[in-house]
Amino acid sequence: MDIPDLRQKVSPEEWQLRVDLAACYRLAAHFGWTDLVFTHISARIPGADHHFLINPYGQMFEEITASSLVKVDQHCEKLSDSPCSVNPAGFVIHSCIHQARADAGCVIHTHTRAGVAVSAQKCGILPISQQSICQP
């Protein structure tokens, strides 16, 4: 897929956010915090508008670049010239959090192997260790 370079088409602040978010996706891939293309990390673009960056649907985390991230508004309308689409399920979860929590600059939703394994157990998390029963 031919992704145009957006470096000269966005503000320096947005470009830095894109670079940081792409690095976050690469780190998630490195540590195995992915579930094919069904998890998402988004970042709010500073400003009064409810705009944020999210991964393009169909790209693996290790493929994501600063320019391939898709800029969307609170209605899932693409705001950047991108040949990529956005996964509606990912958009719904992230847009709700970004809209409700102006202080949330980044939202991470992953399906780690360990998390999926525990959630698939009938008993869930058992209170057998200090770490499993700690509350924030």
PDB file of C-alpha atoms in Angstrom:
ATOM      1  CA  MET A   1       0.000   0.000   0.000  1.00  0.00           C
ATOM      2  CA  ASP A   2       1.361   3.405  -0.954  1.00  0.00           C
ATOM      3  CA  ILE A   3       1.220   5.679   2.117  1.00  0.00           C
ATOM      4  CA  PRO A   4       2.047   9.336   1.424  1.00  0.00           C
ATOM      5  CA  ASP A   5       4.574  11.043   3.700  1.00  0.00           C
ATOM      6  CA  LEU A   6       2.651  13.426   5.975  1.00  0.00           C
ATOM      7  CA  ARG A   7       5.619  15.116   7.658  1.00  0.00           C
ATOM      8  CA  GLN A   8       5.213  18.349   5.688  1.00  0.00           C
ATOM      9  CA  LYS A   9       1.390  18.267   5.814  1.00  0.00           C
ATOM     10  CA  VAL A  10       0.873  18.307   9.591  1.00  0.00           C
ATOM     11  CA  SER A  11       2.034  20.567  12.414  1.00  0.00           C
ATOM     12  CA  PRO A  12       5.339  19.781  14.146  1.00  0.00           C
ATOM     13  CA  GLU A  13       3.355  18.839  17.286  1.00  0.00           C
ATOM     14  CA  GLU A  14       1.155  16.399  15.396  1.00  0.00           C
ATOM     15  CA  TRP A  15       4.173  14.917  13.619  1.00  0.00           C
ATOM     16  CA  GLN A  16       5.923  14.286  16.960  1.00  0.00           C
ATOM     17  CA  LEU A  17       2.746  12.669  18.297  1.00  0.00           C
ATOM     18  CA  ARG A  18       2.623  10.461  15.184  1.00  0.00           C
ATOM     19  CA  VAL A  19       6.258   9.430  15.663  1.00  0.00           C
ATOM     20  CA  ASP A  20       5.686   8.649  19.344  1.00  0.00           C
ATOM     21  CA  LEU A  21       2.488   6.692  18.669  1.00  0.00           C
ATOM     22  CA  ALA A  22       4.103   4.683  15.863  1.00  0.00           C
ATOM     23  CA  ALA A  23       6.948   3.863  18.285  1.00  0.00           C
ATOM     24  CA  CYS A  24       4.362   2.744  20.860  1.00  0.00           C
ATOM     25  CA  TYR A  25       2.842   0.385  18.288  1.00  0.00           C
ATOM     26  CA  ARG A  26       6.299  -1.013  17.473  1.00  0.00           C
ATOM     27  CA  LEU A  27       7.008  -1.558  21.186  1.00  0.00           C
ATOM     28  CA  ALA A  28       3.657  -3.327  21.635  1.00  0.00           C
ATOM     29  CA  ALA A  29       4.590  -5.604  18.725  1.00  0.00           C
ATOM     30  CA  HIS A  30       8.042  -6.227  20.194  1.00  0.00           C
ATOM     31  CA  PHE A  31       6.570  -7.305  23.537  1.00  0.00           C
ATOM     32  CA  GLY A  32       3.803  -9.415  21.979  1.00  0.00           C
ATOM     33  CA  TRP A  33       0.907  -7.205  23.107  1.00  0.00           C
ATOM     34  CA  THR A  34      -1.009  -7.646  19.876  1.00  0.00           C
ATOM     35  CA  ASP A  35      -3.905  -9.735  18.641  1.00  0.00           C
ATOM     36  CA  LEU A  36      -3.361  -9.630  14.896  1.00  0.00           C
ATOM     37  CA  VAL A  37      -5.193  -6.423  13.861  1.00  0.00           C
ATOM     38  CA  PHE A  38      -7.839  -6.399  16.602  1.00  0.00           C
ATOM     39  CA  THR A  39      -6.214  -4.212  19.238  1.00  0.00           C
ATOM     40  CA  HIS A  40      -5.630  -0.486  19.116  1.00  0.00           C
ATOM     41  CA  ILE A  41      -3.627   2.356  20.560  1.00  0.00           C
ATOM     42  CA  SER A  42      -4.849   5.892  19.998  1.00  0.00           C
ATOM     43  CA  ALA A  43      -3.549   9.342  20.886  1.00  0.00           C
ATOM     44  CA  ARG A  44      -5.487  12.567  21.260  1.00  0.00           C
ATOM     45  CA  ILE A  45      -4.277  15.405  19.092  1.00  0.00           C
ATOM     46  CA  PRO A  46      -3.909  18.459  21.343  1.00  0.00           C
ATOM     47  CA  GLY A  47      -6.565  21.108  20.834  1.00  0.00           C
ATOM     48  CA  ALA A  48     -10.233  21.800  21.407  1.00  0.00           C
ATOM     49  CA  ASP A  49     -11.404  19.409  18.705  1.00  0.00           C
ATOM     50  CA  HIS A  50     -11.939  15.754  19.537  1.00  0.00           C
ATOM     51  CA  HIS A  51      -9.440  14.484  16.986  1.00  0.00           C
ATOM     52  CA  PHE A  52      -7.186  11.529  17.512  1.00  0.00           C
ATOM     53  CA  LEU A  53      -4.804   9.204  15.723  1.00  0.00           C
ATOM     54  CA  ILE A  54      -5.465   5.482  15.438  1.00  0.00           C
ATOM     55  CA  ASN A  55      -3.966   2.581  13.549  1.00  0.00           C
ATOM     56  CA  PRO A  56      -5.027   1.837  10.001  1.00  0.00           C
ATOM     57  CA  TYR A  57      -7.227  -1.238   9.741  1.00  0.00           C
ATOM     58  CA  GLY A  58      -5.373  -4.250   8.455  1.00  0.00           C
ATOM     59  CA  GLN A  59      -1.827  -3.160   9.297  1.00  0.00           C
ATOM     60  CA  MET A  60       0.133  -5.204  11.802  1.00  0.00           C
ATOM     61  CA  PHE A  61       1.633  -3.217  14.677  1.00  0.00           C
ATOM     62  CA  GLU A  62       5.172  -3.747  13.378  1.00  0.00           C
ATOM     63  CA  GLU A  63       4.152  -2.154  10.048  1.00  0.00           C
ATOM     64  CA  ILE A  64       2.722   1.078  11.428  1.00  0.00           C
ATOM     65  CA  THR A  65       4.552   4.309  10.651  1.00  0.00           C
ATOM     66  CA  ALA A  66       3.968   7.928  11.603  1.00  0.00           C
ATOM     67  CA  SER A  67       2.424   8.600   8.189  1.00  0.00           C
ATOM     68  CA  SER A  68       0.198   5.513   8.146  1.00  0.00           C
ATOM     69  CA  LEU A  69      -1.682   6.499  11.317  1.00  0.00           C
ATOM     70  CA  VAL A  70      -5.173   7.753  10.524  1.00  0.00           C
ATOM     71  CA  LYS A  71      -6.450  11.054  11.905  1.00  0.00           C
ATOM     72  CA  VAL A  72     -10.173  10.901  12.732  1.00  0.00           C
ATOM     73  CA  ASP A  73     -12.780  13.038  14.446  1.00  0.00           C
ATOM     74  CA  GLN A  74     -15.363  11.963  17.039  1.00  0.00           C
ATOM     75  CA  HIS A  75     -17.627  10.676  14.242  1.00  0.00           C
ATOM     76  CA  CYS A  76     -14.944   8.465  12.638  1.00  0.00           C
ATOM     77  CA  GLU A  77     -14.552  10.822   9.700  1.00  0.00           C
ATOM     78  CA  LYS A  78     -11.025  10.663   8.324  1.00  0.00           C
ATOM     79  CA  LEU A  79      -9.332  14.050   8.571  1.00  0.00           C
ATOM     80  CA  SER A  80      -6.144  13.148   6.760  1.00  0.00           C
ATOM     81  CA  ASP A  81      -5.596  11.964   3.250  1.00  0.00           C
ATOM     82  CA  SER A  82      -5.170   8.260   3.850  1.00  0.00           C
ATOM     83  CA  PRO A  83      -5.812   5.212   1.685  1.00  0.00           C
ATOM     84  CA  CYS A  84      -6.422   3.290   4.921  1.00  0.00           C
ATOM     85  CA  SER A  85      -9.658   2.692   6.763  1.00  0.00           C
ATOM     86  CA  VAL A  86     -10.331   2.510  10.495  1.00  0.00           C
ATOM     87  CA  ASN A  87     -11.760  -0.495  12.313  1.00  0.00           C
ATOM     88  CA  PRO A  88     -15.216   0.663  13.553  1.00  0.00           C
ATOM     89  CA  ALA A  89     -14.945  -1.409  16.746  1.00  0.00           C
ATOM     90  CA  GLY A  90     -11.630   0.193  17.637  1.00  0.00           C
ATOM     91  CA  PHE A  91     -12.985   3.627  16.845  1.00  0.00           C
ATOM     92  CA  VAL A  92     -16.033   3.191  19.111  1.00  0.00           C
ATOM     93  CA  ILE A  93     -14.019   2.165  22.154  1.00  0.00           C
ATOM     94  CA  HIS A  94     -11.371   4.852  21.740  1.00  0.00           C
ATOM     95  CA  SER A  95     -13.656   7.733  20.763  1.00  0.00           C
ATOM     96  CA  CYS A  96     -15.814   7.163  23.847  1.00  0.00           C
ATOM     97  CA  ILE A  97     -12.823   7.289  26.145  1.00  0.00           C
ATOM     98  CA  HIS A  98     -11.256  10.298  24.431  1.00  0.00           C
ATOM     99  CA  GLN A  99     -14.574  12.155  24.523  1.00  0.00           C
ATOM    100  CA  ALA A 100     -15.251  11.343  28.189  1.00  0.00           C
ATOM    101  CA  ARG A 101     -11.714  11.876  29.448  1.00  0.00           C
ATOM    102  CA  ALA A 102     -10.051  15.003  28.122  1.00  0.00           C
ATOM    103  CA  ASP A 103      -7.056  14.149  30.334  1.00  0.00           C
ATOM    104  CA  ALA A 104      -6.478  10.841  28.525  1.00  0.00           C
ATOM    105  CA  GLY A 105      -3.824  11.614  25.950  1.00  0.00           C
ATOM    106  CA  CYS A 106      -3.412   7.993  24.940  1.00  0.00           C
ATOM    107  CA  VAL A 107      -5.684   4.950  25.125  1.00  0.00           C
ATOM    108  CA  ILE A 108      -4.256   1.446  24.865  1.00  0.00           C
ATOM    109  CA  HIS A 109      -6.508  -1.571  24.345  1.00  0.00           C
ATOM    110  CA  THR A 110      -4.669  -4.838  23.914  1.00  0.00           C
ATOM    111  CA  HIS A 111      -5.399  -8.535  24.019  1.00  0.00           C
ATOM    112  CA  THR A 112      -2.259 -10.006  25.532  1.00  0.00           C
ATOM    113  CA  ARG A 113      -1.861 -13.770  25.570  1.00  0.00           C
ATOM    114  CA  ALA A 114      -1.835 -13.773  29.382  1.00  0.00           C
ATOM    115  CA  GLY A 115      -4.913 -11.553  29.633  1.00  0.00           C
ATOM    116  CA  VAL A 116      -6.840 -13.658  27.150  1.00  0.00           C
ATOM    117  CA  ALA A 117      -5.813 -16.860  28.934  1.00  0.00           C
ATOM    118  CA  VAL A 118      -6.995 -15.595  32.328  1.00  0.00           C
ATOM    119  CA  SER A 119     -10.238 -14.179  30.940  1.00  0.00           C
ATOM    120  CA  ALA A 120     -11.006 -17.497  29.269  1.00  0.00           C
ATOM    121  CA  GLN A 121     -10.854 -19.366  32.564  1.00  0.00           C
ATOM    122  CA  LYS A 122     -14.180 -20.041  34.244  1.00  0.00           C
ATOM    123  CA  CYS A 123     -12.834 -18.753  37.572  1.00  0.00           C
ATOM    124  CA  GLY A 124     -11.088 -15.647  36.156  1.00  0.00           C
ATOM    125  CA  ILE A 125      -8.467 -14.057  38.424  1.00  0.00           C
ATOM    126  CA  LEU A 126      -8.221 -15.942  41.696  1.00  0.00           C
ATOM    127  CA  PRO A 127      -7.292 -14.076  44.899  1.00  0.00           C
ATOM    128  CA  ILE A 128      -4.262 -16.308  45.506  1.00  0.00           C
ATOM    129  CA  SER A 129      -1.525 -13.694  45.489  1.00  0.00           C
ATOM    130  CA  GLN A 130      -1.041 -10.154  46.682  1.00  0.00           C
ATOM    131  CA  GLN A 131      -0.837  -8.888  43.104  1.00  0.00           C
ATOM    132  CA  SER A 132      -4.195 -10.397  42.100  1.00  0.00           C
ATOM    133  CA  ILE A 133      -6.133  -8.671  44.890  1.00  0.00           C
ATOM    134  CA  CYS A 134      -4.497  -5.233  44.925  1.00  0.00           C
ATOM    135  CA  GLN A 135      -6.837  -2.374  44.234  1.00  0.00           C
ATOM    136  CA  PRO A 136      -5.692   1.045  43.042  1.00  0.00           C
TER     137      PRO A 136
END
